[in-house]
Amino acid sequence: DGGITQSPKYLFRKEGQNVTLSCEQNLNHDAMYWYRQDPGQGLRLIYYSQIVNDFQKGDIAEGYSVSREKKESFPLTVTSAQKNPTAFYLCASSTLPGQGKGNEQFFGPGTRLTVL
Amino acid sequence: GENVEQHPSTLSVQEGDSAVIKCTYSDSASNYFPWYKQELGKGPQLIIDIRSNVGEKKDQRIAVTLNKTAKHFSLHITETQPEDSAVYFCAASNEKSSASKIIFGSGTRLSIRP
């Protein structure tokens, strides 16, 4: 069963703590993405990666960090420097842009992070 | 950079009526326009997409139209049903550019009244 998974579904964090959100895909996609979604708003790009061991900042990277040690995995760490981390976080993957195969992104089910 | 505007932000229609959501984009190099549906508490899912070499595409009750000159594209849902209630996002990107990212609209919350 091919797809993209995120864990956990719900996450609670105390202020001042770092927390890591998991994202795994078995679609053999080269590109992976992290988005943040706030209530009633669209998707804002945090980080993306097109190849192992390389990643790029998106529009709202401050207070977040990522790694891409394996093609299948793209974990996101929400650090204590992120001033307003409570949000719904979505991970996505796709084939590489620029290959004319379509930029369709496949999304995971999301992780809802709440800072207590 | 590319900007995608989406209207309306909320839409309520009677069951069985049609719903139309409109988007405009700014980058004339954009050539791929997907539409995503997001149900409550879930990730968005692609429902239909259109490329710049066609003006219209239909899949059962869903259709998309594209006006490249005006940089407009729209989603049309006919004979709406309760399960159509969700948030819909339009998006735009350039498939031929390796540096291109998908830019999403701000979303439309569609409610179907019974």
GROMACS .gro file of C-alpha atoms in nm:
model
  230
    1ASP     CA    1   0.000   0.000   0.000
    2GLY     CA    2   0.184   0.307  -0.125
    3GLY     CA    3   0.147   0.635   0.051
    4ILE     CA    4   0.279   0.898   0.285
    5THR     CA    5   0.245   0.873   0.661
    6GLN     CA    6   0.287   1.119   0.943
    7SER     CA    7   0.313   1.057   1.311
    8PRO     CA    8   0.190   1.130   1.562
    9LYS     CA    9  -0.158   1.253   1.469
   10TYR     CA   10  -0.176   1.475   1.777
   11LEU     CA   11   0.118   1.618   1.967
   12PHE     CA   12   0.135   1.832   2.277
   13ARG     CA   13   0.441   2.027   2.373
   14LYS     CA   14   0.536   2.245   2.662
   15GLU     CA   15   0.678   2.586   2.588
   16GLY     CA   16   1.055   2.579   2.551
   17GLN     CA   17   1.070   2.221   2.425
   18ASN     CA   18   1.179   2.103   2.084
   19VAL     CA   19   0.960   1.844   1.914
   20THR     CA   20   1.010   1.633   1.602
   21LEU     CA   21   0.734   1.539   1.359
   22SER     CA   22   0.779   1.228   1.149
   23CYS     CA   23   0.709   1.195   0.775
   24GLU     CA   24   0.768   0.878   0.573
   25GLN     CA   25   0.681   0.795   0.213
   26ASN     CA   26   0.708   0.476   0.011
   27LEU     CA   27   0.617   0.633  -0.323
   28ASN     CA   28   0.981   0.656  -0.433
   29HIS     CA   29   0.944   1.032  -0.462
   30ASP     CA   30   1.254   1.247  -0.471
   31ALA     CA   31   1.089   1.566  -0.348
   32MET     CA   32   0.938   1.616  -0.003
   33TYR     CA   33   0.777   1.919   0.157
   34TRP     CA   34   0.657   2.052   0.492
   35TYR     CA   35   0.364   2.293   0.517
   36ARG     CA   36   0.203   2.471   0.806
   37GLN     CA   37  -0.173   2.531   0.809
   38ASP     CA   38  -0.342   2.769   1.051
   39PRO     CA   39  -0.722   2.775   1.102
   40GLY     CA   40  -0.902   2.918   0.802
   41GLN     CA   41  -0.580   2.975   0.613
   42GLY     CA   42  -0.395   2.820   0.323
   43LEU     CA   43  -0.076   2.619   0.315
   44ARG     CA   44   0.253   2.789   0.389
   45LEU     CA   45   0.576   2.619   0.286
   46ILE     CA   46   0.828   2.564   0.567
   47TYR     CA   47   1.103   2.354   0.404
   48TYR     CA   48   1.144   2.132   0.102
   49SER     CA   49   1.397   1.882  -0.024
   50GLN     CA   50   1.462   1.749  -0.372
   51ILE     CA   51   1.747   1.513  -0.293
   52VAL     CA   52   1.896   1.328   0.001
   53ASN     CA   53   2.118   1.541   0.224
   54ASP     CA   54   1.991   1.864   0.072
   55PHE     CA   55   1.698   2.089   0.159
   56GLN     CA   56   1.584   2.445   0.102
   57LYS     CA   57   1.401   2.701   0.316
   58GLY     CA   58   1.046   2.783   0.226
   59ASP     CA   59   0.853   3.096   0.313
   60ILE     CA   60   0.838   3.048   0.690
   61ALA     CA   61   1.149   2.847   0.789
   62GLU     CA   62   1.239   3.044   1.101
   63GLY     CA   63   1.214   2.831   1.415
   64TYR     CA   64   1.210   2.503   1.222
   65SER     CA   65   1.475   2.256   1.110
   66VAL     CA   66   1.472   1.947   0.888
   67SER     CA   67   1.695   1.663   0.778
   68ARG     CA   68   1.691   1.432   0.476
   69GLU     CA   69   1.920   1.141   0.555
   70LYS     CA   70   1.705   0.892   0.363
   71LYS     CA   71   1.494   0.934   0.053
   72GLU     CA   72   1.188   0.799   0.235
   73SER     CA   73   1.208   1.021   0.541
   74PHE     CA   74   1.187   1.398   0.601
   75PRO     CA   75   1.143   1.476   0.973
   76LEU     CA   76   1.060   1.828   1.087
   77THR     CA   77   1.179   1.968   1.420
   78VAL     CA   78   0.984   2.253   1.571
   79THR     CA   79   1.231   2.433   1.794
   80SER     CA   80   1.173   2.650   2.097
   81ALA     CA   81   1.263   2.948   1.875
   82GLN     CA   82   0.931   2.911   1.691
   83LYS     CA   83   0.717   3.170   1.866
   84ASN     CA   84   0.375   3.042   1.769
   85PRO     CA   85   0.405   2.671   1.690
   86THR     CA   86   0.046   2.562   1.749
   87ALA     CA   87  -0.081   2.460   1.404
   88PHE     CA   88  -0.163   2.171   1.172
   89TYR     CA   89   0.149   2.042   0.996
   90LEU     CA   90   0.131   1.869   0.660
   91CYS     CA   91   0.400   1.671   0.485
   92ALA     CA   92   0.388   1.605   0.111
   93SER     CA   93   0.594   1.434  -0.156
   94SER     CA   94   0.615   1.446  -0.534
   95THR     CA   95   0.828   1.352  -0.831
   96LEU     CA   96   1.094   1.607  -0.909
   97PRO     CA   97   0.963   1.932  -1.057
   98GLY     CA   98   1.087   2.014  -1.404
   99GLN     CA   99   1.052   1.666  -1.550
  100GLY     CA  100   0.717   1.732  -1.711
  101LYS     CA  101   0.551   1.454  -1.513
  102GLY     CA  102   0.326   1.682  -1.319
  103ASN     CA  103   0.387   1.848  -0.989
  104GLU     CA  104   0.111   1.662  -0.810
  105GLN     CA  105   0.188   1.654  -0.442
  106PHE     CA  106   0.067   1.367  -0.227
  107PHE     CA  107  -0.013   1.474   0.126
  108GLY     CA  108   0.005   1.288   0.453
  109PRO     CA  109  -0.280   1.297   0.708
  110GLY     CA  110  -0.115   1.575   0.909
  111THR     CA  111   0.000   1.628   1.267
  112ARG     CA  112  -0.182   1.868   1.494
  113LEU     CA  113   0.068   2.030   1.730
  114THR     CA  114  -0.054   2.212   2.040
  115VAL     CA  115   0.174   2.407   2.270
  116LEU     CA  116   0.053   2.404   2.629
  117GLY     CA  117   0.721   3.540  -0.739
  118GLU     CA  118   0.401   3.356  -0.823
  119ASN     CA  119   0.088   3.457  -0.640
  120VAL     CA  120  -0.244   3.274  -0.646
  121GLU     CA  121  -0.563   3.441  -0.531
  122GLN     CA  122  -0.875   3.237  -0.458
  123HIS     CA  123  -1.237   3.347  -0.415
  124PRO     CA  124  -1.465   3.318  -0.234
  125SER     CA  125  -1.321   3.221   0.103
  126THR     CA  126  -1.651   3.063   0.206
  127LEU     CA  127  -1.937   2.932  -0.007
  128SER     CA  128  -2.270   2.784   0.093
  129VAL     CA  129  -2.496   2.623  -0.166
  130GLN     CA  130  -2.816   2.421  -0.157
  131GLU     CA  131  -2.776   2.052  -0.217
  132GLY     CA  132  -2.819   1.982  -0.587
  133ASP     CA  133  -2.710   2.329  -0.696
  134SER     CA  134  -2.377   2.413  -0.856
  135ALA     CA  135  -2.071   2.563  -0.689
  136VAL     CA  136  -1.799   2.768  -0.857
  137ILE     CA  137  -1.462   2.861  -0.710
  138LYS     CA  138  -1.233   3.101  -0.893
  139CYS     CA  139  -0.857   3.156  -0.889
  140THR     CA  140  -0.617   3.393  -1.056
  141TYR     CA  141  -0.242   3.356  -1.091
  142SER     CA  142   0.033   3.603  -1.163
  143ASP     CA  143   0.316   3.408  -1.329
  144SER     CA  144   0.252   3.360  -1.702
  145ALA     CA  145   0.501   3.070  -1.700
  146SER     CA  146   0.264   2.861  -1.486
  147ASN     CA  147   0.133   2.566  -1.684
  148TYR     CA  148  -0.004   2.320  -1.428
  149PHE     CA  149  -0.312   2.392  -1.217
  150PRO     CA  150  -0.425   2.129  -0.964
  151TRP     CA  151  -0.725   2.145  -0.733
  152TYR     CA  152  -0.716   1.982  -0.391
  153LYS     CA  153  -0.998   1.888  -0.153
  154GLN     CA  154  -0.931   1.882   0.220
  155GLU     CA  155  -1.178   1.717   0.454
  156LEU     CA  156  -1.179   1.804   0.822
  157GLY     CA  157  -0.868   1.683   1.003
  158LYS     CA  158  -0.713   1.529   0.694
  159GLY     CA  159  -0.451   1.615   0.436
  160PRO     CA  160  -0.550   1.765   0.099
  161GLN     CA  161  -0.615   1.526  -0.188
  162LEU     CA  162  -0.592   1.601  -0.558
  163ILE     CA  163  -0.935   1.592  -0.722
  164ILE     CA  164  -0.862   1.728  -1.068
  165ASP     CA  165  -0.592   1.915  -1.254
  166ILE     CA  166  -0.551   2.097  -1.582
  167ARG     CA  167  -0.255   2.187  -1.796
  168SER     CA  168  -0.214   2.498  -2.003
  169ASN     CA  169  -0.255   2.318  -2.335
  170VAL     CA  170  -0.629   2.267  -2.271
  171GLY     CA  171  -0.907   2.504  -2.178
  172GLU     CA  172  -1.141   2.268  -1.998
  173LYS     CA  173  -1.138   1.929  -1.830
  174LYS     CA  174  -1.426   1.734  -1.684
  175ASP     CA  175  -1.450   1.439  -1.449
  176GLN     CA  176  -1.808   1.339  -1.366
  177ARG     CA  177  -1.956   1.624  -1.158
  178ILE     CA  178  -1.632   1.823  -1.144
  179ALA     CA  179  -1.492   2.045  -1.417
  180VAL     CA  180  -1.210   2.294  -1.442
  181THR     CA  181  -1.172   2.575  -1.691
  182LEU     CA  182  -0.860   2.772  -1.773
  183ASN     CA  183  -0.827   3.111  -1.939
  184LYS     CA  184  -0.455   3.160  -2.002
  185THR     CA  185  -0.495   3.508  -2.143
  186ALA     CA  186  -0.673   3.635  -1.834
  187LYS     CA  187  -0.474   3.405  -1.600
  188HIS     CA  188  -0.796   3.271  -1.449
  189PHE     CA  189  -0.897   2.916  -1.368
  190SER     CA  190  -1.212   2.787  -1.203
  191LEU     CA  191  -1.354   2.477  -1.039
  192HIS     CA  192  -1.716   2.387  -1.111
  193ILE     CA  193  -1.905   2.128  -0.907
  194THR     CA  194  -2.250   2.036  -1.035
  195GLU     CA  195  -2.533   1.856  -0.854
  196THR     CA  196  -2.363   1.914  -0.521
  197GLN     CA  197  -2.395   1.651  -0.250
  198PRO     CA  198  -2.329   1.663   0.127
  199GLU     CA  199  -1.996   1.483   0.081
  200ASP     CA  200  -1.874   1.776  -0.128
  201SER     CA  201  -1.852   1.983   0.192
  202ALA     CA  202  -1.482   2.050   0.247
  203VAL     CA  203  -1.209   2.309   0.194
  204TYR     CA  204  -1.090   2.339  -0.165
  205PHE     CA  205  -0.750   2.474  -0.268
  206CYS     CA  206  -0.637   2.580  -0.611
  207ALA     CA  207  -0.269   2.587  -0.700
  208ALA     CA  208  -0.033   2.682  -0.981
  209SER     CA  209   0.316   2.577  -1.085
  210ASN     CA  210   0.553   2.552  -1.380
  211GLU     CA  211   0.606   2.184  -1.461
  212LYS     CA  212   0.906   2.256  -1.678
  213SER     CA  213   1.107   2.433  -1.411
  214SER     CA  214   1.308   2.234  -1.159
  215ALA     CA  215   1.303   2.534  -0.930
  216SER     CA  216   0.926   2.573  -0.942
  217LYS     CA  217   0.719   2.521  -0.632
  218ILE     CA  218   0.346   2.474  -0.617
  219ILE     CA  219   0.179   2.791  -0.495
  220PHE     CA  220  -0.154   2.737  -0.323
  221GLY     CA  221  -0.452   2.967  -0.299
  222SER     CA  222  -0.589   3.051   0.044
  223GLY     CA  223  -0.873   2.799   0.023
  224THR     CA  224  -1.252   2.801  -0.005
  225ARG     CA  225  -1.469   2.642   0.261
  226LEU     CA  226  -1.766   2.489   0.078
  227SER     CA  227  -2.077   2.398   0.275
  228ILE     CA  228  -2.366   2.208   0.120
  229ARG     CA  229  -2.704   2.285   0.277
  230PRO     CA  230  -2.946   1.990   0.290
   0.00000   0.00000   0.00000
